[in-house]
mmCIF file of C-alpha atoms in Angstrom:
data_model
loop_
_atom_site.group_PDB
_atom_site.id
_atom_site.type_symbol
_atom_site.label_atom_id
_atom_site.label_comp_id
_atom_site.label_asym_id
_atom_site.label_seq_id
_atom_site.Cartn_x
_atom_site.Cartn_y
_atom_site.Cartn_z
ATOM 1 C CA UNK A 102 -72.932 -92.502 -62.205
ATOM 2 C CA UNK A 103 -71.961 -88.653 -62.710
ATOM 3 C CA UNK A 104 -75.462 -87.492 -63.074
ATOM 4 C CA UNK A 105 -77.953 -87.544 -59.982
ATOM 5 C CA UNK A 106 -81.435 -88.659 -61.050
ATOM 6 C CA UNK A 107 -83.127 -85.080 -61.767
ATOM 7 C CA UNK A 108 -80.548 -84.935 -64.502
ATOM 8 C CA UNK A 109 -78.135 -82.837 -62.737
ATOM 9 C CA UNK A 110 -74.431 -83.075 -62.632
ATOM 10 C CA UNK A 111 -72.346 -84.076 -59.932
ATOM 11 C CA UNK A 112 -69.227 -83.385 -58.683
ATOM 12 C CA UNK A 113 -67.589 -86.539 -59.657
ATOM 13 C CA UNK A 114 -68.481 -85.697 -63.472
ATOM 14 C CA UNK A 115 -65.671 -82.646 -63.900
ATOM 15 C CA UNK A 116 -63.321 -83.939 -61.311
ATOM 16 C CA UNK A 117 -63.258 -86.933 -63.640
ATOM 17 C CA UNK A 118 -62.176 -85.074 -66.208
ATOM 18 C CA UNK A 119 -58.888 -85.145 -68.180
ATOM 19 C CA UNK A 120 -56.704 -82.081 -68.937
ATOM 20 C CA UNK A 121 -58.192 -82.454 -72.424
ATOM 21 C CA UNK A 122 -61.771 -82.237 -71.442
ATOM 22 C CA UNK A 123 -60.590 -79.244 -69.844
ATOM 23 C CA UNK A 124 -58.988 -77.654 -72.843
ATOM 24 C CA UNK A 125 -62.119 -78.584 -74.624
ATOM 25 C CA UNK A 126 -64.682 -77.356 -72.025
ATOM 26 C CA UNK A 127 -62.485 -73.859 -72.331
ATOM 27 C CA UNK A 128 -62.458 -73.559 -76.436
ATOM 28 C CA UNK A 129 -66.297 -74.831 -75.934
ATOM 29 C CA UNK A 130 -67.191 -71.726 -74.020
ATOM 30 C CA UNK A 131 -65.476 -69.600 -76.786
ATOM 31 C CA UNK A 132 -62.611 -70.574 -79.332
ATOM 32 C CA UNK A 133 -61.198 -66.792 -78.452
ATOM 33 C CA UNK A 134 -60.007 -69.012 -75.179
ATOM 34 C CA UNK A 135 -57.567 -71.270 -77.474
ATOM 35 C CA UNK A 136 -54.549 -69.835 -75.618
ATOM 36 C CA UNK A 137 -55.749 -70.617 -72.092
ATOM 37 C CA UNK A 138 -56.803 -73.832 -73.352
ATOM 38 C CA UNK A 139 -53.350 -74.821 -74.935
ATOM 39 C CA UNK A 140 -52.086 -73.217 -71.291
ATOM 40 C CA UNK A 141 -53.974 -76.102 -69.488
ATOM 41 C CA UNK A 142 -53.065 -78.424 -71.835
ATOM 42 C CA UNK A 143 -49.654 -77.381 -71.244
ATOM 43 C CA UNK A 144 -49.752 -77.392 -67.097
ATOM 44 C CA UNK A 145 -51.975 -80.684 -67.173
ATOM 45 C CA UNK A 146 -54.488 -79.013 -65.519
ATOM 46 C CA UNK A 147 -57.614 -81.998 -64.758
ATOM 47 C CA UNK A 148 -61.052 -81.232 -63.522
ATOM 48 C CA UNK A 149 -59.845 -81.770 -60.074
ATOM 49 C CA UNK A 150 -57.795 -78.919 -60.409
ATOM 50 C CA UNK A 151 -59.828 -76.933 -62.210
ATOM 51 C CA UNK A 152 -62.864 -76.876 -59.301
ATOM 52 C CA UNK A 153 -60.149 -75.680 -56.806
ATOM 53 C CA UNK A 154 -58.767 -73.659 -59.067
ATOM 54 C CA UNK A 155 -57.730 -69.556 -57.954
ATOM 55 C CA UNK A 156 -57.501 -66.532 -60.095
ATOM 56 C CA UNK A 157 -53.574 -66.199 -58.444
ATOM 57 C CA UNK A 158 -53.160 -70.156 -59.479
ATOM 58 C CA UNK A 159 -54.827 -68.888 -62.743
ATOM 59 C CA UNK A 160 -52.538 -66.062 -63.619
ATOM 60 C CA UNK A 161 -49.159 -68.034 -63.271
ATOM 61 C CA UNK A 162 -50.782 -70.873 -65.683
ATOM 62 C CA UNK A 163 -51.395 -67.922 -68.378
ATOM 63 C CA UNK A 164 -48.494 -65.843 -67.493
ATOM 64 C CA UNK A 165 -46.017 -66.425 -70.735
ATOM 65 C CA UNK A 166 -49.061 -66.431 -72.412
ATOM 66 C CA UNK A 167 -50.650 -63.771 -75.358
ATOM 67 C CA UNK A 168 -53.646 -63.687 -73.204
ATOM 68 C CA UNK A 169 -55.799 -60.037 -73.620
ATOM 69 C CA UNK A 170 -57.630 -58.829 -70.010
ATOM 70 C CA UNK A 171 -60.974 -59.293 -71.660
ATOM 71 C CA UNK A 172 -60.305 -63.145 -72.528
ATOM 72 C CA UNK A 173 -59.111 -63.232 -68.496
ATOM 73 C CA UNK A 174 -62.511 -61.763 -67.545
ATOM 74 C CA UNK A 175 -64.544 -63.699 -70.027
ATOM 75 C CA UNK A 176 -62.447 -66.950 -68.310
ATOM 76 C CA UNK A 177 -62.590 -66.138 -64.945
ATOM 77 C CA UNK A 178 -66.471 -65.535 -65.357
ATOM 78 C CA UNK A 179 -67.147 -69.505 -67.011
ATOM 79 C CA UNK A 180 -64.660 -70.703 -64.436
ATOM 80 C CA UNK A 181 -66.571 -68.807 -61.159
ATOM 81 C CA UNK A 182 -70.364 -70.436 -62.458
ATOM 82 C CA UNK A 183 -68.446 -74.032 -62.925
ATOM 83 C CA UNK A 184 -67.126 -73.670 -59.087
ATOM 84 C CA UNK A 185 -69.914 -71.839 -57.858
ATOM 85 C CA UNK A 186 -72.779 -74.770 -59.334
ATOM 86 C CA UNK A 187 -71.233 -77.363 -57.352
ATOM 87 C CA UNK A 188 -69.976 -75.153 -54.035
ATOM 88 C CA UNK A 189 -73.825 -74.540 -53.791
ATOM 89 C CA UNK A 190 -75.712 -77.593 -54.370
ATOM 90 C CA UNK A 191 -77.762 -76.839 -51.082
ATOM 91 C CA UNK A 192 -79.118 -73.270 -52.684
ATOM 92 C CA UNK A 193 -79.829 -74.333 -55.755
ATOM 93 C CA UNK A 194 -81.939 -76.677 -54.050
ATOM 94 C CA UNK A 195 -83.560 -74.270 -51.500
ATOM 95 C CA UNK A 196 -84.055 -72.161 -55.003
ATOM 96 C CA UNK A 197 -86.480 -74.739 -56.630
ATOM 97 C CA UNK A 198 -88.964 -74.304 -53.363
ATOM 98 C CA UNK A 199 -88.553 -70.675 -53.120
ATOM 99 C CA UNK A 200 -88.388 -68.304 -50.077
ATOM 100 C CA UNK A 201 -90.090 -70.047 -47.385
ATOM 101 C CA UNK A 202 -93.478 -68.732 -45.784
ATOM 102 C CA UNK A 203 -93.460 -66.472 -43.547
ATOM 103 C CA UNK A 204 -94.309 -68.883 -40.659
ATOM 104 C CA UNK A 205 -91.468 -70.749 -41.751
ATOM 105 C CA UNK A 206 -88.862 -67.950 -41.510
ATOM 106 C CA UNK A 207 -90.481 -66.952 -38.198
ATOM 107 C CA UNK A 208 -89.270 -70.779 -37.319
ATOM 108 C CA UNK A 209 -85.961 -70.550 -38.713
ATOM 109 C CA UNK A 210 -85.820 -67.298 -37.117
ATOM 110 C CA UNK A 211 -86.457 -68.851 -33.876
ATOM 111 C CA UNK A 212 -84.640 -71.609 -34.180
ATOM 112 C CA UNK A 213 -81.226 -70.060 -35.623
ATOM 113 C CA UNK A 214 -81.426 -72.013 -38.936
ATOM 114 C CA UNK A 215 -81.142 -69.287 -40.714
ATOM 115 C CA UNK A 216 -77.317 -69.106 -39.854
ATOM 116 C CA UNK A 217 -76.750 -72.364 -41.539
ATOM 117 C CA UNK A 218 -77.294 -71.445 -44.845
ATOM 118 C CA UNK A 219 -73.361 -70.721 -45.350
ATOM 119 C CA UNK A 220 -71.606 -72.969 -48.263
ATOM 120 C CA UNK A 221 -68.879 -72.889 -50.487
ATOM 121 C CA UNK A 222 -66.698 -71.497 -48.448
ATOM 122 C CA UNK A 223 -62.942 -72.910 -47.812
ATOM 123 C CA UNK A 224 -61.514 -74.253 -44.395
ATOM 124 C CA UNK A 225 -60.485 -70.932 -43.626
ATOM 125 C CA UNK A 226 -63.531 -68.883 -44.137
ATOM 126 C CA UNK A 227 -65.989 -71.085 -42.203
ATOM 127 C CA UNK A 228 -63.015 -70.851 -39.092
ATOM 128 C CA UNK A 229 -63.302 -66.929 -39.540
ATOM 129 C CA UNK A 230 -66.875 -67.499 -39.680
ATOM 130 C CA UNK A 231 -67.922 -69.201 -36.965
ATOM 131 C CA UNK A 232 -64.896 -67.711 -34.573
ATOM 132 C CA UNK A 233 -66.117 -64.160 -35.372
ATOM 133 C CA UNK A 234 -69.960 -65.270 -35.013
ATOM 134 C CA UNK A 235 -69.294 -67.129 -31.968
ATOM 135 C CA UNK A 236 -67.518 -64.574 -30.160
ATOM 136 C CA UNK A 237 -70.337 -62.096 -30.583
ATOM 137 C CA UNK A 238 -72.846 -65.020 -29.690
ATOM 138 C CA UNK A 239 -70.560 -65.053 -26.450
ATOM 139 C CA UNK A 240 -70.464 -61.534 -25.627
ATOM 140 C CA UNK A 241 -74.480 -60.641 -26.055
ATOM 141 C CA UNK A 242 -75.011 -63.754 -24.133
ATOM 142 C CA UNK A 243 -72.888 -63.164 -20.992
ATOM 143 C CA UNK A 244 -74.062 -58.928 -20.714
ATOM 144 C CA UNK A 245 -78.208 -60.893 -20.763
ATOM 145 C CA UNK A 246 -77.052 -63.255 -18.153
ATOM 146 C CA UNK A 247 -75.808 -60.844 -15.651
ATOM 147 C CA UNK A 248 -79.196 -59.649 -15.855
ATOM 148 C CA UNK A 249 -81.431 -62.344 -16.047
ATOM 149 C CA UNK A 250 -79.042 -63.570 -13.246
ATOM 150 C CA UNK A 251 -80.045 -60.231 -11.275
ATOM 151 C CA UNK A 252 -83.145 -60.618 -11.993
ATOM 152 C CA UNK A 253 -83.347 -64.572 -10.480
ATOM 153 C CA UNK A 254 -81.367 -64.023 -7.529
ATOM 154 C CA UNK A 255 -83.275 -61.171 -6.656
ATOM 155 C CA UNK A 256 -86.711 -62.195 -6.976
ATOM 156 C CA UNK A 257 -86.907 -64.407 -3.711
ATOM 157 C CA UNK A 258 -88.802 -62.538 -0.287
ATOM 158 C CA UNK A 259 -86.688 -59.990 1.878
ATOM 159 C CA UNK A 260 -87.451 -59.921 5.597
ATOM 160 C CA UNK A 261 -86.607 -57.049 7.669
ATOM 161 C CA UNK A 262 -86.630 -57.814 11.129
ATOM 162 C CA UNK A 263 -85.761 -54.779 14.340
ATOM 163 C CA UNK A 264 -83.172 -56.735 16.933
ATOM 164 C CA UNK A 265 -85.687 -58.341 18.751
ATOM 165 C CA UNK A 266 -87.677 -59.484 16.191
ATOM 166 C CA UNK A 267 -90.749 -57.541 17.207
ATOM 167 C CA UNK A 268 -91.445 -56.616 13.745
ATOM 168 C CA UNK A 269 -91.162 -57.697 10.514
ATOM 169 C CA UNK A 270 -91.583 -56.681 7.135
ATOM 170 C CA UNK A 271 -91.599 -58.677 4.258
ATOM 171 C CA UNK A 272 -91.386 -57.400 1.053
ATOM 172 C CA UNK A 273 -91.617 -59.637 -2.341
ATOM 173 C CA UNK A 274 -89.046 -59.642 -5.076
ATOM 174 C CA UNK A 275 -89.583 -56.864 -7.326
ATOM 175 C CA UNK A 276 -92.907 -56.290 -5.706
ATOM 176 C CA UNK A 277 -94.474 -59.316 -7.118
ATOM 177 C CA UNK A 278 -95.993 -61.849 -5.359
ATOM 178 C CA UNK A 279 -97.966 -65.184 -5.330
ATOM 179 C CA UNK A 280 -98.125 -66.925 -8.238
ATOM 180 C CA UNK A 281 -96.824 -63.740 -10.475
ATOM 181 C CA UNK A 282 -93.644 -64.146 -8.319
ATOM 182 C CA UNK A 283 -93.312 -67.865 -8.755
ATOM 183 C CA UNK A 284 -93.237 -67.836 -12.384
ATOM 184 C CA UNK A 285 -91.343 -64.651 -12.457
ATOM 185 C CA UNK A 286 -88.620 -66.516 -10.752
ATOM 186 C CA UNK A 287 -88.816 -69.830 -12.417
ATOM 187 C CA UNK A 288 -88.922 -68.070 -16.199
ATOM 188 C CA UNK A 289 -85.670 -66.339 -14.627
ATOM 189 C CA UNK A 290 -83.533 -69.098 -13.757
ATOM 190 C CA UNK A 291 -84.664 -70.930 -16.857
ATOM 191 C CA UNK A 292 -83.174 -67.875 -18.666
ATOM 192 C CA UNK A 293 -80.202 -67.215 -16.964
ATOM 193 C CA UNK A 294 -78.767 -71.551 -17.525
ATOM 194 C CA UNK A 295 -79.854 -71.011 -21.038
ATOM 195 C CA UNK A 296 -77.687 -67.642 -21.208
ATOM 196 C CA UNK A 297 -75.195 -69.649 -19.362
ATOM 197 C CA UNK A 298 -74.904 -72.079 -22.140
ATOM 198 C CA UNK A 299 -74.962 -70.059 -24.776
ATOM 199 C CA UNK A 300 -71.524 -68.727 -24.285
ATOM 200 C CA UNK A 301 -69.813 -71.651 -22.507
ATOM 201 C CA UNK A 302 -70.879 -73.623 -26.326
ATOM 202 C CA UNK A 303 -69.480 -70.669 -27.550
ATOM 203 C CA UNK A 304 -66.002 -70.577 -25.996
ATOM 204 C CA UNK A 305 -66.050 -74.133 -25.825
ATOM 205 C CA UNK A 306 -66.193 -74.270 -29.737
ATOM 206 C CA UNK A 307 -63.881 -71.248 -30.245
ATOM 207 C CA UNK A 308 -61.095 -73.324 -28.204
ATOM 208 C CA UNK A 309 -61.842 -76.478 -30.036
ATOM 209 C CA UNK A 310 -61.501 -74.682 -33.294
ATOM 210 C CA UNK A 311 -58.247 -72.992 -32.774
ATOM 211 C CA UNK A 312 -56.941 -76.600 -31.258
ATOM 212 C CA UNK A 313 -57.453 -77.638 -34.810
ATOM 213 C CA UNK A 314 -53.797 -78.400 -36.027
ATOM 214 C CA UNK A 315 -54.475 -77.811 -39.542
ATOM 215 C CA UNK A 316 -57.680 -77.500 -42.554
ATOM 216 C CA UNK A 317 -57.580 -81.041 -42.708
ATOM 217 C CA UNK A 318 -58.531 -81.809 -38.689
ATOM 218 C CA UNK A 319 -60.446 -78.305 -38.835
ATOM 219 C CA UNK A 320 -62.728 -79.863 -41.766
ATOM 220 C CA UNK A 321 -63.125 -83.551 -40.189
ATOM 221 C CA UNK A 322 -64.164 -81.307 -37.019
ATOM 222 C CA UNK A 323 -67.218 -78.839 -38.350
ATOM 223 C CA UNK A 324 -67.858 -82.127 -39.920
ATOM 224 C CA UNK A 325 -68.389 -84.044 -36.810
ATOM 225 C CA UNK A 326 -70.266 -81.107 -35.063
ATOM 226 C CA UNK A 327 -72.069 -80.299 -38.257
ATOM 227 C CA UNK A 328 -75.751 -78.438 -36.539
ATOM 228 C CA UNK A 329 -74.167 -78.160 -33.064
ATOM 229 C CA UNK A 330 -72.404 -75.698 -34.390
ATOM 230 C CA UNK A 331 -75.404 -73.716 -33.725
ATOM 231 C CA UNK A 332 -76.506 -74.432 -30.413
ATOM 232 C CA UNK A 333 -74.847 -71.202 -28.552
ATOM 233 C CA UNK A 334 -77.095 -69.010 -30.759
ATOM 234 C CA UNK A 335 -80.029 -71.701 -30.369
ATOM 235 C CA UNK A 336 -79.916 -71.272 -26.502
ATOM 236 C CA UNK A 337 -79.218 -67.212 -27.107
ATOM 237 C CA UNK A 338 -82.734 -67.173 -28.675
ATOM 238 C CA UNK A 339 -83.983 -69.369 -26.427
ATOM 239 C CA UNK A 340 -82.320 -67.461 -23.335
ATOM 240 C CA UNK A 341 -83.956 -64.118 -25.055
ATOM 241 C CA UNK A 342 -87.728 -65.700 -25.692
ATOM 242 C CA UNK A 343 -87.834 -66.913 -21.967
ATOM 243 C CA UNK A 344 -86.750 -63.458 -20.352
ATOM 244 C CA UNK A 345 -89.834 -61.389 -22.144
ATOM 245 C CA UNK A 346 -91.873 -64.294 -19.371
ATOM 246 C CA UNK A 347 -90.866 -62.426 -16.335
ATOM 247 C CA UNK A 348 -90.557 -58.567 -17.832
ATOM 248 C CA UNK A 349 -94.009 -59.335 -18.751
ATOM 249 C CA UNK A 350 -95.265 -60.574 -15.162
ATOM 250 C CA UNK A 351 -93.601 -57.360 -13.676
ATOM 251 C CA UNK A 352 -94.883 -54.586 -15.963
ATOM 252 C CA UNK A 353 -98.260 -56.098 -15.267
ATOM 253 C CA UNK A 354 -98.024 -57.314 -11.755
ATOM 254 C CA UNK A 355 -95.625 -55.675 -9.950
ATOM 255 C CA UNK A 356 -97.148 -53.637 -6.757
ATOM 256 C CA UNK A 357 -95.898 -50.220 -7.614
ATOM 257 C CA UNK A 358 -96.878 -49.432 -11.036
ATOM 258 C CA UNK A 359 -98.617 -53.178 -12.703
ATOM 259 C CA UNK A 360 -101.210 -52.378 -15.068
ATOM 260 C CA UNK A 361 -102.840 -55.260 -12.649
ATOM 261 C CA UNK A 362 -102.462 -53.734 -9.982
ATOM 262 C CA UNK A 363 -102.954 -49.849 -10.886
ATOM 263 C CA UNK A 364 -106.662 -51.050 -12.480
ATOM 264 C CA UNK A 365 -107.486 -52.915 -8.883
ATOM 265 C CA UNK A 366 -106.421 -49.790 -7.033
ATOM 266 C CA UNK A 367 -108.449 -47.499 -9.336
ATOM 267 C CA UNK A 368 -110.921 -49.310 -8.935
ATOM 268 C CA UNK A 369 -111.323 -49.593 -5.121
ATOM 269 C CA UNK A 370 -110.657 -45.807 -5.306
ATOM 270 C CA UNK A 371 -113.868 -45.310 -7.549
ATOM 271 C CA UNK A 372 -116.038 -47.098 -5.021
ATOM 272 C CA UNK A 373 -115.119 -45.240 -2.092
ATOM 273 C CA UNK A 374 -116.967 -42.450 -1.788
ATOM 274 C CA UNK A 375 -114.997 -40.558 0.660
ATOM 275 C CA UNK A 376 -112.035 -39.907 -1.161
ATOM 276 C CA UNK A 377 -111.866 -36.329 -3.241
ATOM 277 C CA UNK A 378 -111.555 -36.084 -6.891
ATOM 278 C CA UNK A 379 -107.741 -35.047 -6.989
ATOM 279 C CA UNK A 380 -107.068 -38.469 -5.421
ATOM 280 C CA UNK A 381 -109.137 -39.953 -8.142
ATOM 281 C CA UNK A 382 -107.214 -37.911 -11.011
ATOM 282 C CA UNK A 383 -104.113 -38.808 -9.772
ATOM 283 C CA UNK A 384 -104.677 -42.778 -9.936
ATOM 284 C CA UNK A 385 -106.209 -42.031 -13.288
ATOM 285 C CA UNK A 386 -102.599 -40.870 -14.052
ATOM 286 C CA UNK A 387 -101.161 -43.667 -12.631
ATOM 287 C CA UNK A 388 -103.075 -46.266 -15.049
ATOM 288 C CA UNK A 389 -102.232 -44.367 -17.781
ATOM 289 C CA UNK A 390 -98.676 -44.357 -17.189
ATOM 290 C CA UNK A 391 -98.941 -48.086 -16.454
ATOM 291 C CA UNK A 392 -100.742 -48.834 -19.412
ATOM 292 C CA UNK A 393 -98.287 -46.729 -21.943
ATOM 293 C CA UNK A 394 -95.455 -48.436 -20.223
ATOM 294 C CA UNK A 395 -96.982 -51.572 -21.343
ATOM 295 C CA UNK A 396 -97.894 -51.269 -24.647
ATOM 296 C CA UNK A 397 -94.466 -49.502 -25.157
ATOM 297 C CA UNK A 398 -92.786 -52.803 -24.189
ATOM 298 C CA UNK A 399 -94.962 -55.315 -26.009
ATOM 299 C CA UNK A 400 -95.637 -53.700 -29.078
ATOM 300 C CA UNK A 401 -92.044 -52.628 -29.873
ATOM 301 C CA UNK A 402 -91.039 -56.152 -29.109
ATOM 302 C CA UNK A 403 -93.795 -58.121 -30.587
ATOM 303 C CA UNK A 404 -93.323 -56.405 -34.197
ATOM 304 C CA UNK A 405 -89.515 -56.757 -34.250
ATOM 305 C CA UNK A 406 -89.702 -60.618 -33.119
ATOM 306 C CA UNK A 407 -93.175 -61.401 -35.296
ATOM 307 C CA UNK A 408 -92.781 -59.252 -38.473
ATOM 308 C CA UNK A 409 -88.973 -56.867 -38.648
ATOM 309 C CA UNK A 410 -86.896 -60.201 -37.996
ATOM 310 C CA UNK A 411 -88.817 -62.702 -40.162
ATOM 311 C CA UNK A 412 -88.669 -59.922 -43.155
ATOM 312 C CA UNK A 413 -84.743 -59.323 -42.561
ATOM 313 C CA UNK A 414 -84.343 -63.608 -42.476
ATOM 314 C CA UNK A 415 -86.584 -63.568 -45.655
ATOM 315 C CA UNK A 416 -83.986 -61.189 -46.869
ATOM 316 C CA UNK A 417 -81.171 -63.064 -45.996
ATOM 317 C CA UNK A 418 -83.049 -66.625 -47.857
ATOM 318 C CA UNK A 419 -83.410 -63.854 -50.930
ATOM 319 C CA UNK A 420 -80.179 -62.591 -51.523
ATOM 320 C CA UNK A 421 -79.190 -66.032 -51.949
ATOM 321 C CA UNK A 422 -81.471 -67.394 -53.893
ATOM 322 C CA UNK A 423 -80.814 -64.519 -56.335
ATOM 323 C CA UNK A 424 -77.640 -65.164 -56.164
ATOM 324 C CA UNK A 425 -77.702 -69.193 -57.685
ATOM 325 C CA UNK A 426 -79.849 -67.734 -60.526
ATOM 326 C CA UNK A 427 -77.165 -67.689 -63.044
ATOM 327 C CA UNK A 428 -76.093 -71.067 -62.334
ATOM 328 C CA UNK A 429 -79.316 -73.171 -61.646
ATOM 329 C CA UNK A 430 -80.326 -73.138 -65.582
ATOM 330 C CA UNK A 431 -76.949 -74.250 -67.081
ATOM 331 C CA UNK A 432 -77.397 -76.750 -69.851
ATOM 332 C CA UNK A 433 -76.095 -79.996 -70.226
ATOM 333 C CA UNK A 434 -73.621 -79.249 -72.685
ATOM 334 C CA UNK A 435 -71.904 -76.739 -70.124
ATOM 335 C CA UNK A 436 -70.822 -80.314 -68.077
ATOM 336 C CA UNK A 437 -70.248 -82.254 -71.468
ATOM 337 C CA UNK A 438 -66.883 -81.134 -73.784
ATOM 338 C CA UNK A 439 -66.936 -83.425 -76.313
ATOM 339 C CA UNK A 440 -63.879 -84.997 -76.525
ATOM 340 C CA UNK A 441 -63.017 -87.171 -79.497
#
């Protein structure tokens, strides 16, 4: 029952173990050890213990002891791979399959899984954690609503009427118009409730958290949540994707300087036969400027979201997969001190 079907140990098989199994599993990893293994024996210190077990804890068990700093090291070293194989059970896992493709970690990109790779961590890192990631979450999302907000409440028609209402103008939001206009503004609002979101989850969390009395109701809690934890940064991404929908209808659209709308003009310019050539220059000008704006929007954009942020979450998968590789090969006989 301690060993999972691929052979592999599980937690239950040292926390089952007696203070003599831990002596054993210490002189077992070299018989220079004896002394911390007789100071185990002595404190009664089980498996249990030992996988919870802190170099401070460990210090004041070997304190009265003839213990040299390189048989602490050499200790402290088996001790962190025995802790560290069973704190992360989920990257030694991810390690068999690899780094995912790269349409993969354009996915988890996407969808903020990346950020819930975390483990091994105590109560008090993952409150640090999420508090600290949460607030930031919070912050980036409020300064993008207050302009996709702008940006929503100010894309609906403006008339200008004289006192009598004689005359009338009426201009279009952001000099859009039909159809460009209507999905400019629905694109808008759809960001602005998902920015909304973002950081109410956020503080919501961050309140819950600290109303946490102790590690005990804090753990039972991330528990419960377990991947809503992630939805402020799920709808940050989301909030993010959905406002390059309008910025992309106005560069190309928009009355004044749309690479739309510059091309038409040009155009009717060409054909008229009446106009001189410095009017035809400058429009020239003006489609040029409209086309650098554009490709100096999309471009930019499309290689940081397609290829710069898949690469750095590729990174991120990396590091930690690197980081198991001492650990994922252990033999058998590391989980095994045989005990007479």
């Amino acid at each position: 029952g301690g060993w999972s079907r691929m052979g592999e140990p599980r937690r239950e098989t040292v926390e089952n173990w007696t203070s003599q199994h831990v002596s054993q599993w210490i002189f077992e990893r070299d018989p220079e050890l004896q002394h911390i293994a007789d100071a185990f024996i002595y404190h009664n210190i089980t498996g249990e213990i030992l996988l919870e077990l802190k170099e401070s804890d460990f210090m004041k068990i070997i304190h009265d002891r003839h213990v040299t700093m390189k048989q602490e090291v050499e200790f402290l070293e088996h001790l962190s791979k025995l802790q560290r194989y069973f704190k992360k059970s989920k990257t030694r896992q991810r390690a068999r399959a690899g780094v995912p493709s790269f349409p993969m970690l354009l996915f988890n990109a996407i969808s903020f899984r990346f950020a819930d790779t975390s483990e091994g961590k105590d109560v008090a890192g993952m409150k640090e954690e999420i508090v600290s990631a949460h607030g930031s979450v919070a912050i980036v999302s409020t300064l993008l609503w207050a302009i996709a907000w702008n940006i929503f409440y100010g894309s609906a028609y403006s008339v200008f009427c004289n006192n009598d209402a004689s005359l009338c103008f009426k201009a279009g939001g952001f000099g859009l118009d039909g159809r460009a206009l209507a999905v400019f503004y629905a694109f808008a609002g759809m960001c602005s409730i998902c920015l909304v979101l973002s950081t109410i989850f956020a503080v919501v969390q961050i309140i819950m958290i600290y109303e946490m009395s102790d590690d005990v109701e804090l753990e039972e809690f991330l528990d419960l949540i377990d991947q809503d934890v992630q939805l402020p940064g799920m709808f940050l991404v989301a909030g993010i994707l959905l406002i390059t929908v309008p910025v992309t209808c106005y560069v190309i659209m928009n009355s004044m300087f749309g690479v739309y709308q510059t091309t038409k003009f040009y155009r009717d310019i060409e054909n008229n036969k009446l106009l001189p050539n410095q009017v035809k220059n400058e429009s020239k000008f003006y489609i040029a400027m409209s086309w650098i704006t554009i490709l100096g929007i999309v471009l930019p954009s499309s290689f940081n979201t397609l290829i710069l942020i898949p690469q750095y979450v590729g990174n991120l998968y990396k590091t930690k997969l690197h980081s198991v590789d001492d650990i994922k090969g252990l033999d058998k006989s590391f989980f095994t001190p045989k005990v007479e």
